[in-house]
């Protein structure tokens, strides 16, 4: 059973930066899709960034492309999300997720494709 624990959320002003961390209980980085999602109040959970299995190709939602960077430290089993130039619309609960090794490209930003979730960390961006 995979356990995921996020940290690093907080409150920042627009234009600021945060780095989220997700500690993974076992070595899944090299074989599974690993992703960050977010969910704002009264909105659906939204895929933000993914590291694909195998070659670890990163994928990003259009809304964060160029501002967010997903990465991992395989030796420490930690997944990161570096968030720069934050905007008020980035305010949400952010979740780390692990999904299967094989996943259709069209589903990698869909919450339903992922099987394991962390408890979330809150990010609040003020204008």
Short mmCIF file of C-alpha atoms in Angstrom, two decimals:
data_model
loop_
_atom_site.label_atom_id
_atom_site.label_comp_id
_atom_site.label_asym_id
_atom_site.label_seq_id
_atom_site.Cartn_x
_atom_site.Cartn_y
_atom_site.Cartn_z
CA UNK A 1 0.00 0.00 0.00
CA UNK A 2 1.44 3.35 -1.08
CA UNK A 3 1.24 6.27 1.33
CA UNK A 4 1.73 9.86 0.21
CA UNK A 5 2.31 12.80 2.56
CA UNK A 6 2.35 16.37 1.26
CA UNK A 7 3.86 19.44 2.84
CA UNK A 8 4.99 22.92 1.90
CA UNK A 9 1.70 24.72 1.46
CA UNK A 10 1.10 28.17 2.87
CA UNK A 11 -0.03 31.70 2.19
CA UNK A 12 1.81 33.96 -0.24
CA UNK A 13 1.16 37.12 -2.18
CA UNK A 14 0.63 37.09 -5.91
CA UNK A 15 3.92 36.74 -7.74
CA UNK A 16 5.45 34.71 -4.94
CA UNK A 17 6.73 31.14 -4.92
CA UNK A 18 6.20 27.94 -2.99
CA UNK A 19 7.63 24.45 -3.23
CA UNK A 20 5.44 21.53 -2.33
CA UNK A 21 6.88 18.19 -1.30
CA UNK A 22 5.34 14.72 -1.28
CA UNK A 23 7.05 11.90 0.56
CA UNK A 24 6.20 8.52 -0.95
CA UNK A 25 6.27 5.47 1.31
CA UNK A 26 7.97 3.23 -1.20
CA UNK A 27 9.88 3.44 -4.42
CA UNK A 28 7.22 4.03 -7.04
CA UNK A 29 8.88 6.87 -8.89
CA UNK A 30 10.56 4.78 -11.52
CA UNK A 31 7.51 2.73 -12.40
CA UNK A 32 4.40 4.80 -11.77
CA UNK A 33 2.88 8.00 -12.95
CA UNK A 34 3.25 10.60 -10.19
CA UNK A 35 1.17 13.75 -10.23
CA UNK A 36 0.00 16.88 -8.49
CA UNK A 37 -3.66 17.83 -8.49
CA UNK A 38 -5.52 20.73 -6.93
CA UNK A 39 -9.05 21.41 -5.85
CA UNK A 40 -10.58 24.77 -5.07
CA UNK A 41 -13.86 25.10 -3.15
CA UNK A 42 -16.86 24.12 -5.26
CA UNK A 43 -14.65 23.03 -8.14
CA UNK A 44 -13.59 19.66 -9.50
CA UNK A 45 -10.16 18.25 -8.79
CA UNK A 46 -7.82 19.45 -11.51
CA UNK A 47 -4.64 17.84 -12.78
CA UNK A 48 -1.72 20.28 -12.54
CA UNK A 49 1.46 18.37 -13.37
CA UNK A 50 2.50 14.78 -14.04
CA UNK A 51 5.72 12.83 -14.24
CA UNK A 52 5.16 10.00 -16.67
CA UNK A 53 6.30 6.49 -15.86
CA UNK A 54 9.43 5.16 -17.52
CA UNK A 55 11.06 8.18 -19.12
CA UNK A 56 9.66 10.59 -16.50
CA UNK A 57 8.43 13.05 -19.11
CA UNK A 58 6.70 16.00 -17.42
CA UNK A 59 3.23 17.13 -18.46
CA UNK A 60 1.50 20.31 -17.34
CA UNK A 61 -1.93 21.81 -17.40
CA UNK A 62 -2.10 24.85 -19.66
CA UNK A 63 -2.94 27.04 -16.67
CA UNK A 64 0.43 26.39 -15.00
CA UNK A 65 2.72 25.80 -17.99
CA UNK A 66 5.86 27.89 -17.63
CA UNK A 67 5.22 28.68 -13.96
CA UNK A 68 5.19 25.28 -12.24
CA UNK A 69 7.84 22.56 -12.37
CA UNK A 70 7.38 18.95 -11.26
CA UNK A 71 10.43 16.97 -10.23
CA UNK A 72 11.52 14.14 -7.98
CA UNK A 73 14.38 13.00 -5.81
CA UNK A 74 14.37 9.27 -6.41
CA UNK A 75 16.93 8.59 -3.71
CA UNK A 76 14.67 10.18 -1.10
CA UNK A 77 11.34 9.10 -2.64
CA UNK A 78 10.14 12.69 -2.72
CA UNK A 79 8.05 14.37 -5.40
CA UNK A 80 8.21 18.16 -5.69
CA UNK A 81 6.14 20.91 -7.24
CA UNK A 82 7.94 24.22 -7.61
CA UNK A 83 5.37 26.97 -8.08
CA UNK A 84 6.52 30.38 -9.28
CA UNK A 85 4.64 33.55 -10.20
CA UNK A 86 1.68 32.40 -8.17
CA UNK A 87 -1.73 33.91 -8.89
CA UNK A 88 -4.88 34.15 -6.77
CA UNK A 89 -6.51 31.57 -9.04
CA UNK A 90 -3.87 29.06 -7.92
CA UNK A 91 -5.47 29.03 -4.48
CA UNK A 92 -6.56 25.46 -3.72
CA UNK A 93 -5.83 22.32 -1.78
CA UNK A 94 -2.99 20.55 -3.54
CA UNK A 95 -2.77 16.76 -3.63
CA UNK A 96 -0.03 14.34 -4.54
CA UNK A 97 -1.17 11.22 -6.41
CA UNK A 98 0.26 7.97 -7.72
CA UNK A 99 -1.16 6.14 -10.68
CA UNK A 100 -0.48 2.96 -12.63
CA UNK A 101 2.55 2.44 -14.80
CA UNK A 102 0.48 2.19 -17.96
CA UNK A 103 -1.88 5.07 -18.58
CA UNK A 104 -3.44 6.49 -21.70
CA UNK A 105 -1.93 9.86 -22.57
CA UNK A 106 -5.37 11.46 -22.67
CA UNK A 107 -6.07 10.48 -19.05
CA UNK A 108 -2.89 11.50 -17.28
CA UNK A 109 -4.42 14.71 -15.92
CA UNK A 110 -7.67 13.02 -14.87
CA UNK A 111 -8.16 12.31 -11.18
CA UNK A 112 -9.98 9.08 -11.88
CA UNK A 113 -6.84 7.55 -13.38
CA UNK A 114 -4.94 7.72 -10.07
CA UNK A 115 -5.19 5.14 -7.31
CA UNK A 116 -3.37 6.62 -4.33
CA UNK A 117 -3.71 10.08 -2.80
CA UNK A 118 -2.19 12.17 -0.07
CA UNK A 119 -4.18 14.20 2.42
CA UNK A 120 -3.47 17.53 0.72
CA UNK A 121 -1.72 20.77 1.57
CA UNK A 122 -3.40 24.18 1.32
CA UNK A 123 -2.02 26.93 -0.91
CA UNK A 124 -3.50 30.41 -0.60
CA UNK A 125 -2.44 33.25 -2.89
CA UNK A 126 -3.58 36.77 -2.08
CA UNK A 127 -3.74 39.63 -4.54
#
